[in-house]
Amino acid sequence: MQAIPPLSALFARSPFKPMRQHMAVVHDCVGLVPGLFDALIDGDAAALLAAREAIDAKESEADAIKNDVRLHLPKSLFLPVDRRDLLAILEVQDRIADVSQDIAGLLTQRELKVLESMREGLRELVQRCVEACGQARAIIDELDELIETGFRGPEAARVEAMIAQLNQTETETDALVTRLLQTLFQHEQTMDPVSVMLWYQLIQWIGNLADNAEKVGERLLLLIAR
Amino acid sequence: MEIIATHGTLFLVLAIVFGLYMTWGIGANDVANAMGTSVGSGAISIRQAILIAAIFEFAGALIAGGNVTATIRKGIIDPGPIAQTPELLVYGMLAALLAAAIWLMIATSRGWPVSTSHTIVGAIVGFGVAGIGVDAVQWAAIGQIAISWILSPLLGGLIAWLLMLSIRELIFTSDNPFLSAKRWGPFYLFLVGWIVSLVSLFKGLKHLDLHLTNLQSLMVATVIGLLVAIAGKLMIDRVQPNVSADRDFHFASVERVFAPMMLFTACAMAFAHGSNDVANGIGPMAAVVSIVQSGGQVGQESALPLWILGLGGIGIVVGLATMGYRVMQTIGVRITELTPTRGYCATLAAAATVVLASKTGLPVSTTHIAVGAVMGVGLARGIGALDMRVIGNIFVSWLVTLPAGALLAAIFFFIFKAIFG
């Protein structure tokens, strides 16, 4: 007798669960970034390298899930949402892991000195960015419930509130970025030019973590708004 | 006439054997599909599903199964031209049964989602063309059946969609979904009991000599619906919210309310399926029995013997218990996107459509309706993802089954004719 009954074949693998899995892995990945900066500030080269390897591993894991979702999201899928919207969200989610990897790469390529006056601000910025990504993950975790309610009602209002909160967090990270850049500007005369350039880039990249987290929320808002 | 007198007992035995073979296949595959939504949503276990199916398939066949049988026996071909040679009709019906049973086996072993109804209709048409002539096939009836193949998934889908929307409106988008689910649960259960008993009362009970007026039927159905609602309310009241599960999926508690309700929809589905699909196997069997017992009278008005319905029910239950178990296990593991609420909508919609269709005598396919109902739930954004390519394949297999059944039946018809003369 048949092994796969037709009715169950009717159900393609829902992409929503892998979407959540992907975001969870991305969150794990970005969660390793604070450790990276701790190691940098402590001047612990071994810990820095270990953190970078852990981030690389998580980034690959996220990539694998991302590719899997893309491969198993054929045009013929009968989705309750526009597949382009879904792929766009996935893209932004993945960028968070990519940026984490870029940051880790930059920190291990060159020996960077962290100015005393920047340490606290740096830690705070990284922490806030990770929080923003956690908030994005919590929002993606609501996908199932959103589908259940047809993206309407109290559930949609709840998610909208979560997205508003994420936007708030992102605005705060913007302020932290600005303050760090100002500190950097004050000290750039005493630093070598290449380091200054890299620091400007690095701080932007850290800010990008929160930017991308915010975009995850904004993309999801588009699904609700439809 | 002599052929029937000489081989009468043999024909009867063959009819029963082929009929059981056919109903065994229906039970092994079709029933498993019908119960799949209930098992797949995790609301009932496979063991429970088999028990429910055994009881309610049988009851459905016995209580409401009479009408479709008549369509299978008389509605598809006109046996008039061969009234003088009734053995041809016997060969034809035996050939149709065997062809359908074998095609069902071939298709299911390859995983082709064919419909038993299509198979038997195709087989009878094949015999009609081969044994009587193209004109003997009542093409208008075939056309009507073909329309029902489009109509039944649409109807199933529409009902499922409406149910899904109502659950969303009343429960999921309310301020306290869990309490709303408890409040509206009995109402949804009433619908299950009411729809299924109403439609089977309307037309299915003639051969039980139970004649009710429309108003009486309405009242009886309402009483049954209320009884189901009360029984369900007692079960629902015991459901406690599961706070820890709510952290992962915060409608988890709502789904817990719908889980016991699936018991009732599963019963309704099994009943509906039994009332409709059992006829596929026993219609031709009944035709042979009627010809042999009347000593060669064709097209005579005869009541369907209850024992034949019972035999069909037994075949289905045995098929389910022997092979359907495995099919259902696979469904239970594979369908993960069906929550109890979605399963409830899909199953009730399918059950309502099946009983509605069997009331009008159209041999619709439970598989089609189930597909339609599940798509309806999907359209209401209730399900993560449906694979449109699979739906496309199902449509193709629907098209292939008719000629395949027809060809096999024609071949078997000529073999029987060669053996018995």
XYZ file of C-alpha atoms in Angstrom:
647
model
C 0.000 0.000 0.000
C 1.026 3.591 -0.445
C 3.450 5.153 1.930
C 2.466 8.781 1.490
C -1.264 9.372 1.550
C -2.327 12.062 -0.920
C -4.007 14.224 1.655
C -0.869 14.646 3.691
C 1.135 15.334 0.554
C -1.204 18.265 0.083
C 0.517 19.972 2.958
C 3.806 21.378 1.886
C 6.193 22.046 4.685
C 5.084 25.315 6.132
C 7.834 27.908 5.851
C 6.781 29.646 9.052
C 8.426 27.213 11.397
C 11.786 27.392 9.568
C 11.391 31.189 9.543
C 11.208 31.121 13.327
C 14.071 28.644 13.524
C 16.178 30.885 11.310
C 15.491 33.916 13.478
C 16.349 31.886 16.584
C 19.721 30.914 15.124
C 20.325 34.516 14.013
C 19.534 35.658 17.537
C 21.981 33.107 18.944
C 24.566 34.374 16.483
C 24.211 38.027 17.391
C 24.127 37.003 21.039
C 27.797 36.042 20.693
C 28.843 39.557 19.636
C 29.041 41.020 23.195
C 31.469 38.224 24.109
C 33.532 39.255 21.127
C 33.895 42.802 22.453
C 34.545 41.572 25.995
C 37.435 39.527 24.621
C 38.647 42.533 22.609
C 38.550 44.869 25.586
C 40.249 42.285 27.792
C 42.856 41.768 25.072
C 42.190 38.031 25.143
C 43.169 36.898 21.636
C 42.216 33.262 22.192
C 38.736 34.150 23.443
C 38.330 36.535 20.531
C 39.144 33.813 18.047
C 36.835 31.337 19.794
C 33.981 33.852 19.712
C 34.602 34.471 16.033
C 34.502 30.772 15.250
C 31.269 30.358 17.193
C 29.755 33.254 15.237
C 30.922 31.737 11.931
C 29.311 28.444 12.854
C 25.986 30.077 13.736
C 26.077 32.149 10.573
C 26.526 29.002 8.478
C 23.673 27.354 10.352
C 21.443 30.338 9.596
C 22.508 30.262 5.950
C 21.588 26.592 5.699
C 18.087 27.249 7.049
C 17.719 30.275 4.777
C 18.649 28.273 1.696
C 16.346 25.493 2.801
C 13.413 27.881 3.085
C 14.193 29.389 -0.306
C 14.430 25.963 -1.920
C 11.202 24.754 -0.390
C 9.193 27.831 -1.103
C 8.156 27.131 -4.685
C 5.857 29.465 -6.588
C 3.153 26.842 -6.463
C 2.904 27.016 -2.707
C -0.472 28.056 -1.439
C 0.660 30.533 1.166
C -1.504 32.719 3.366
C 0.970 35.566 2.762
C 2.815 36.876 -0.247
C 5.911 34.784 -0.725
C 7.939 37.842 -1.694
C 7.180 39.426 1.672
C 8.286 36.260 3.406
C 11.526 36.063 1.447
C 12.201 39.726 2.146
C 11.836 39.142 5.888
C 14.135 36.153 5.652
C 16.672 38.269 3.810
C 16.736 40.934 6.514
C 16.898 38.323 9.263
C 19.878 36.768 7.585
C 21.628 40.100 7.245
C 21.825 40.336 11.046
C 23.906 37.151 11.101
C 25.985 38.404 8.178
C 26.762 41.687 9.929
C 27.713 39.790 13.095
C 30.120 37.773 11.030
C 31.552 40.898 9.402
C 32.137 42.464 12.798
C 33.842 39.315 14.064
C 35.961 39.205 10.927
C 37.088 42.803 11.270
C 38.011 42.375 14.925
C 40.175 39.348 14.239
C 41.834 40.656 11.085
C 43.586 43.520 12.760
C 44.685 44.281 16.223
C 42.357 47.033 17.340
C 42.868 49.030 20.477
C 39.766 50.053 22.365
C 39.955 53.517 23.842
C 39.263 53.664 27.535
C 36.632 56.349 27.006
C 34.766 54.247 24.438
C 34.559 50.959 26.321
C 31.384 51.542 28.244
C 29.556 53.125 25.332
C 30.605 50.270 23.083
C 29.344 47.629 25.492
C 26.089 49.458 25.923
C 25.571 49.828 22.166
C 26.290 46.169 21.485
C 23.970 45.135 24.280
C 21.145 47.329 23.021
C 21.581 46.009 19.488
C 21.359 42.429 20.741
C 18.196 43.407 22.611
C 16.744 44.815 19.411
C 17.444 41.505 17.654
C 15.810 39.637 20.548
C 12.776 41.845 20.116
C 12.722 41.046 16.390
C 12.862 37.359 17.243
C 9.922 37.709 19.627
C 7.986 39.382 16.819
C 8.788 36.618 14.336
C 7.693 34.111 16.966
C 4.216 35.634 16.676
C 3.885 34.593 13.020
C 1.853 31.474 13.821
C -0.625 33.400 15.915
C -0.877 36.116 13.282
C -1.811 33.532 10.693
C -4.395 32.070 13.035
C -6.100 35.429 13.459
C -5.765 36.379 9.810
C -3.402 39.243 10.775
C -6.189 41.062 12.574
C -7.649 41.692 15.988
C -5.946 41.971 19.397
C -3.119 39.716 18.225
C -2.231 42.088 15.394
C -2.434 45.024 17.816
C -0.069 43.195 20.165
C 2.453 42.642 17.403
C 2.120 46.257 16.294
C 2.950 47.322 19.848
C 5.974 45.015 19.840
C 7.128 46.536 16.566
C 6.707 50.041 17.980
C 8.849 49.009 20.930
C 11.479 47.640 18.566
C 11.538 50.940 16.701
C 12.041 52.698 20.032
C 15.008 50.460 20.848
C 16.501 51.111 17.441
C 16.200 54.877 17.945
C 18.075 54.492 21.219
C 20.880 52.618 19.494
C 21.090 55.449 16.959
C 21.734 57.856 19.820
C 24.399 55.537 21.229
C 26.058 55.325 17.829
C 26.140 59.100 17.534
C 27.675 59.475 20.966
C 30.345 56.877 20.200
C 31.197 58.598 16.931
C 31.558 61.887 18.774
C 33.943 60.275 21.263
C 35.897 58.804 18.379
C 36.088 62.205 16.690
C 37.549 63.731 19.839
C 40.326 61.163 19.924
C 41.062 60.654 16.276
C 44.112 62.967 16.320
C 45.859 60.597 18.705
C 45.082 57.452 16.705
C 46.546 56.067 13.503
C 44.374 56.925 10.486
C 43.607 53.376 9.403
C 42.345 52.464 12.862
C 40.153 55.537 12.901
C 38.666 54.551 9.581
C 38.028 51.015 10.774
C 36.435 52.211 13.998
C 34.023 54.412 12.075
C 33.114 51.402 9.990
C 32.824 49.101 12.988
C 30.469 51.373 14.869
C 28.291 51.692 11.803
C 28.179 47.923 11.493
C 27.145 47.478 15.104
C 24.381 49.982 14.485
C 23.365 47.980 11.433
C 22.479 45.062 13.709
C 19.695 47.108 15.231
C 18.771 48.627 11.862
C 18.199 45.208 10.384
C 16.285 44.058 13.446
C 14.040 47.083 12.964
C 13.561 46.166 9.311
C 12.383 42.705 10.311
C 9.627 44.347 12.324
C 8.791 46.796 9.554
C 8.499 44.028 6.976
C 6.189 42.100 9.248
C 4.133 45.232 9.720
C 3.603 45.222 5.959
C 2.040 41.769 6.266
C -0.352 43.041 8.910
C -1.148 46.187 6.961
C -2.150 44.275 3.851
C -31.172 -17.254 -18.704
C -29.709 -20.748 -18.401
C -26.299 -19.374 -17.656
C -27.644 -17.554 -14.642
C -29.536 -20.624 -13.466
C -26.441 -22.811 -13.900
C -23.822 -20.533 -12.394
C -26.042 -18.486 -10.072
C -24.303 -19.502 -6.875
C -20.863 -18.959 -8.397
C -21.868 -15.477 -9.515
C -23.097 -14.697 -6.017
C -19.857 -15.893 -4.457
C -17.769 -13.953 -6.981
C -19.835 -10.820 -6.385
C -19.331 -11.098 -2.646
C -15.603 -11.829 -2.964
C -14.962 -8.988 -5.421
C -17.206 -6.679 -3.423
C -15.294 -7.417 -0.240
C -12.003 -6.938 -2.094
C -13.199 -3.554 -3.272
C -14.515 -2.421 0.123
C -11.326 -3.684 1.738
C -9.391 -1.346 -0.546
C -11.738 1.509 0.301
C -11.199 0.915 3.988
C -7.454 0.575 3.614
C -6.956 3.814 1.750
C -10.006 6.024 1.486
C -11.060 5.834 5.101
C -7.539 6.551 6.212
C -7.686 9.722 4.121
C -11.062 10.637 5.533
C -9.852 10.238 9.094
C -6.478 11.781 8.337
C -7.498 15.322 9.242
C -8.599 14.215 12.694
C -5.490 12.164 13.363
C -3.215 14.708 11.724
C -4.355 17.488 14.004
C -3.303 15.393 16.941
C -6.763 15.500 18.476
C -7.374 11.765 18.395
C -5.024 8.823 18.393
C -4.801 6.295 15.580
C -6.327 3.680 17.838
C -9.294 5.945 18.563
C -9.619 6.746 14.869
C -9.882 3.074 13.957
C -12.464 2.442 16.640
C -14.506 5.478 15.581
C -14.220 4.544 11.918
C -15.251 0.960 12.592
C -18.434 2.004 14.369
C -19.445 5.013 12.311
C -18.467 3.805 8.848
C -20.622 0.815 9.495
C -23.483 2.917 10.839
C -23.189 5.332 7.931
C -23.309 2.566 5.369
C -26.249 0.935 7.072
C -28.330 4.010 7.880
C -27.614 6.428 5.060
C -25.912 4.374 2.390
C -28.885 3.443 0.258
C -29.065 6.261 -2.255
C -25.685 6.247 -3.896
C -25.964 2.515 -4.382
C -28.916 3.114 -6.637
C -26.930 5.584 -8.741
C -24.058 3.136 -9.116
C -26.404 0.306 -10.052
C -28.829 2.047 -12.358
C -27.850 5.658 -12.904
C -24.780 5.221 -15.069
C -25.742 2.712 -17.741
C -29.054 1.678 -19.219
C -29.240 -2.128 -19.132
C -32.344 -2.121 -21.367
C -30.667 -3.397 -24.579
C -29.339 -6.499 -22.824
C -32.506 -7.400 -20.923
C -32.633 -10.651 -22.854
C -29.093 -11.594 -21.901
C -28.865 -10.689 -18.215
C -25.640 -12.655 -17.793
C -23.883 -9.857 -19.684
C -24.857 -7.441 -16.944
C -23.593 -9.902 -14.339
C -20.240 -10.165 -16.148
C -20.149 -6.427 -16.444
C -20.761 -5.751 -12.792
C -18.259 -8.409 -11.742
C -15.740 -6.976 -14.208
C -16.371 -3.464 -12.887
C -15.836 -4.575 -9.291
C -12.652 -6.447 -10.072
C -11.320 -3.674 -12.306
C -12.005 -1.035 -9.696
C -10.503 -3.092 -6.885
C -7.358 -3.814 -8.884
C -6.951 -0.243 -10.104
C -7.361 0.921 -6.532
C -4.615 -1.456 -5.430
C -2.263 -0.402 -8.242
C -2.852 3.276 -7.675
C -2.568 3.224 -3.920
C 0.563 1.094 -4.002
C 2.129 3.794 -6.163
C 0.800 6.604 -4.054
C -1.542 7.980 -6.695
C -4.379 9.710 -4.954
C -7.247 8.248 -6.935
C -10.852 8.266 -5.934
C -12.734 5.035 -5.431
C -15.851 6.680 -6.806
C -14.112 7.627 -10.041
C -12.706 4.165 -10.377
C -16.020 2.390 -10.080
C -17.834 4.874 -12.299
C -15.112 4.529 -14.921
C -15.269 0.774 -14.683
C -19.019 0.679 -15.153
C -18.776 3.041 -18.109
C -16.067 0.810 -19.579
C -18.265 -2.220 -19.323
C -21.210 -0.277 -20.691
C -19.312 0.741 -23.809
C -17.696 -2.680 -24.290
C -20.673 -4.856 -23.456
C -23.713 -2.883 -24.538
C -22.658 0.012 -26.692
C -21.782 3.656 -26.474
C -25.456 4.604 -26.373
C -26.078 2.538 -23.249
C -24.003 4.878 -21.158
C -26.152 7.617 -19.733
C -23.759 10.382 -20.643
C -26.019 12.969 -19.061
C -25.593 11.198 -15.739
C -21.844 11.069 -16.304
C -21.890 14.789 -16.993
C -23.788 15.362 -13.788
C -21.224 13.298 -11.922
C -18.406 15.206 -13.581
C -19.978 18.462 -12.442
C -20.168 17.101 -8.920
C -16.442 16.442 -9.051
C -15.890 20.158 -9.485
C -18.767 21.145 -7.284
C -17.956 18.960 -4.298
C -14.466 20.297 -3.620
C -15.810 23.811 -4.124
C -18.668 23.215 -1.730
C -16.410 21.547 0.809
C -13.972 24.410 0.472
C -16.653 27.043 0.863
C -18.105 25.491 4.002
C -14.654 25.032 5.539
C -13.779 28.612 4.682
C -16.928 29.975 6.301
C -16.399 27.861 9.419
C -12.802 29.019 9.669
C -13.814 32.659 9.322
C -16.467 32.277 11.994
C -13.997 30.683 14.424
C -11.567 33.484 13.778
C -14.217 36.129 14.254
C -15.779 34.611 17.369
C -12.727 33.149 19.072
C -9.256 34.048 17.854
C -9.791 37.777 17.482
C -11.783 38.097 20.696
C -10.332 39.592 23.858
C -10.126 36.276 25.664
C -9.841 33.524 23.055
C -9.834 30.688 25.575
C -13.103 31.731 27.235
C -14.655 32.445 23.848
C -13.673 28.969 22.689
C -15.368 27.450 25.725
C -18.461 29.565 25.167
C -18.840 28.810 21.443
C -17.598 25.211 21.540
C -21.020 23.663 22.211
C -22.487 25.723 19.367
C -19.976 24.256 16.932
C -20.735 20.808 18.271
C -24.414 21.405 17.763
C -23.614 22.122 14.112
C -21.846 18.764 13.811
C -24.723 16.760 15.238
C -27.381 18.823 13.505
C -25.994 18.868 9.972
C -25.063 15.225 9.853
C -28.272 13.877 11.355
C -30.452 16.285 9.386
C -29.136 15.370 5.999
C -29.061 11.654 6.682
C -32.598 11.819 8.055
C -33.800 13.680 4.991
C -33.093 10.959 2.546
C -31.091 8.111 3.873
C -33.591 6.144 5.868
C -35.980 4.865 3.241
C -34.753 1.328 3.288
C -35.131 1.235 7.062
C -38.853 1.972 6.641
C -38.503 5.103 8.685
C -40.530 7.863 7.070
C -40.343 11.280 8.622
C -41.711 14.543 7.320
C -39.308 17.425 6.832
C -40.500 19.052 10.034
C -40.080 15.834 12.000
C -36.619 15.363 10.556
C -35.758 18.925 11.508
C -36.908 18.338 15.070
C -35.105 15.014 15.448
C -31.908 16.536 14.034
C -32.171 19.462 16.428
C -32.578 17.102 19.371
C -29.561 15.053 18.253
C -27.583 18.252 17.743
C -28.481 19.421 21.246
C -27.496 16.045 22.722
C -24.125 16.242 20.969
C -23.692 19.824 22.190
C -24.489 18.850 25.788
C -22.150 15.862 25.702
C -19.463 18.068 24.212
C -20.010 20.825 26.756
C -19.384 18.364 29.575
C -16.060 17.495 27.932
C -15.129 21.086 27.136
C -15.854 22.250 30.686
C -13.111 19.966 31.942
C -10.505 21.606 29.722
C -8.099 23.777 31.691
C -5.920 26.420 30.075
C -2.354 25.275 29.651
C -0.323 28.319 30.631
C 3.073 26.796 29.912
C 2.050 25.743 26.396
C 0.603 29.209 25.826
C 4.080 30.645 26.113
C 5.102 28.889 22.889
C 1.867 29.340 21.032
C -0.619 31.425 22.850
C -3.664 29.886 21.259
C -2.576 26.516 22.624
C -5.351 26.607 25.210
C -7.943 27.364 22.561
C -6.788 24.331 20.623
C -7.217 22.260 23.752
C -10.889 23.170 23.733
C -11.238 22.013 20.147
C -9.375 18.755 20.667
C -12.305 16.895 22.292
C -14.573 18.380 19.625
C -12.562 16.531 17.018
C -13.915 13.297 18.440
C -17.351 14.323 17.242
C -16.268 15.602 13.841
C -14.287 12.405 13.308
C -17.436 10.397 14.046
C -19.401 12.592 11.641
C -16.773 12.164 8.962
C -16.703 8.391 9.327
C -20.486 8.312 9.205
C -20.557 10.493 6.115
C -17.883 8.463 4.407
C -19.626 5.203 5.179
C -22.893 6.558 3.842
C -21.307 7.556 0.549
C -18.289 5.485 -0.351
C -19.424 2.091 0.790
C -21.794 2.228 -2.147
C -18.856 2.113 -4.548
C -18.162 -1.422 -3.518
C -21.615 -2.748 -2.894
C -23.558 -1.113 -5.726
C -22.370 -3.562 -8.395
C -22.504 -6.372 -5.854
C -26.149 -5.573 -5.176
C -26.864 -5.521 -8.907
C -25.473 -9.037 -9.355
C -27.348 -10.327 -6.329
C -30.580 -8.810 -7.581
C -30.231 -10.374 -11.039
C -29.303 -13.804 -9.727
C -32.029 -13.883 -7.110
C -34.712 -12.775 -9.512
C -33.604 -15.486 -11.960
C -32.412 -13.079 -14.618
C -34.596 -9.992 -14.358
C -32.750 -6.824 -15.321
C -33.606 -3.344 -14.193
C -36.267 -4.513 -11.854
C -37.043 -2.263 -8.925
C -35.712 -4.056 -5.895
C -34.865 -2.852 -2.448
C -31.242 -3.040 -1.457
C -30.867 -5.972 0.943
C -29.562 -4.766 4.281
C -27.078 -7.621 4.489
C -25.225 -6.280 1.482
C -24.807 -2.923 3.164
C -23.583 -4.754 6.243
C -21.119 -6.748 4.173
C -19.735 -3.551 2.683
C -19.358 -2.083 6.144
C -17.437 -5.151 7.297
C -15.111 -4.964 4.285
C -14.321 -1.332 5.039
C -13.637 -1.968 8.696
C -11.403 -4.971 7.941
C -9.482 -2.932 5.338
C -9.029 -0.113 7.813
C -7.836 -2.408 10.569
C -5.393 -4.310 8.367
C -3.926 -1.664 6.062
C -5.490 1.671 6.897
C -3.661 1.611 10.180
C -0.369 2.199 8.432
C -1.688 4.858 6.109
C -3.185 6.706 9.019
C -0.001 6.450 11.028
C 1.826 8.118 8.165
C -0.759 10.882 8.010
C -0.582 11.356 11.749
C 3.134 11.927 11.542
C 3.161 13.994 8.376
C 0.322 16.438 8.750
C 1.731 18.855 11.235
C 0.048 21.978 9.999
C -3.384 20.878 11.092
C -4.344 22.203 14.488
C -7.596 21.011 16.090
C -9.479 24.148 15.006
C -8.332 23.785 11.401
C -8.978 20.065 11.505
C -12.432 20.708 12.910
C -13.333 23.079 10.084
C -11.950 20.830 7.367
C -13.551 17.691 8.745
C -16.978 19.122 9.482
C -17.095 20.802 6.090
C -16.098 17.583 4.384
C -18.598 15.539 6.367
C -21.408 17.973 5.610
C -20.548 17.971 1.911
C -20.318 14.193 1.711
C -23.660 13.652 3.395
C -25.188 16.412 1.298
C -23.852 14.762 -1.841
C -24.972 11.299 -0.881
C -28.416 12.729 -0.118
C -28.663 13.867 -3.726
C -27.309 10.540 -4.946
C -24.144 11.835 -6.558
C -21.182 9.512 -6.144
C -18.743 12.191 -5.098
C -15.322 11.350 -3.821
C -14.454 11.842 -0.193
C -10.877 12.530 -1.214
C -11.983 15.398 -3.468
C -14.109 16.910 -0.779
C -11.388 16.548 1.809
C -8.963 18.238 -0.566
C -11.470 21.023 -1.140
C -12.158 21.449 2.552
C -8.497 21.605 3.453
C -7.984 24.187 0.719
C -10.891 26.153 2.119
C -9.173 26.278 5.484
C -6.018 27.339 3.682
C -7.869 30.103 1.855
C -9.038 31.439 5.189
C -5.325 31.753 6.001
C -5.630 28.967 8.485
C -2.864 26.777 7.194
C 0.749 27.587 6.670
C 1.207 26.164 3.242
C -0.552 24.007 0.716
C 1.375 22.551 -2.158
C -0.362 23.598 -5.345
C 1.658 21.114 -7.381
C 0.245 18.270 -5.341
C -3.219 19.648 -5.993
C -2.351 19.674 -9.679
C -1.244 16.052 -9.502
C -4.451 15.104 -7.787
C -6.421 16.694 -10.616
C -4.413 14.757 -13.178
C -4.960 11.490 -11.356
C -8.668 12.270 -11.282
C -8.602 12.517 -15.072
C -6.585 9.309 -15.548
C -8.692 7.138 -13.302
C -11.824 7.101 -15.467
C -10.214 5.656 -18.614
C -8.017 3.320 -16.559
C -11.015 1.850 -14.751
C -12.937 1.665 -18.017
C -10.160 -0.170 -19.847
C -9.647 -2.726 -17.088
C -13.371 -3.361 -16.797
C -13.693 -3.903 -20.542
C -10.859 -6.426 -20.469
C -12.334 -8.344 -17.541
C -15.748 -8.243 -19.178
C -14.423 -10.016 -22.256
C -12.570 -12.542 -20.072
C -15.750 -13.409 -18.164
C -17.652 -13.613 -21.412
C -15.070 -16.028 -22.788
C -15.169 -18.200 -19.657
C -18.928 -18.471 -19.203
C -20.036 -18.061 -22.786
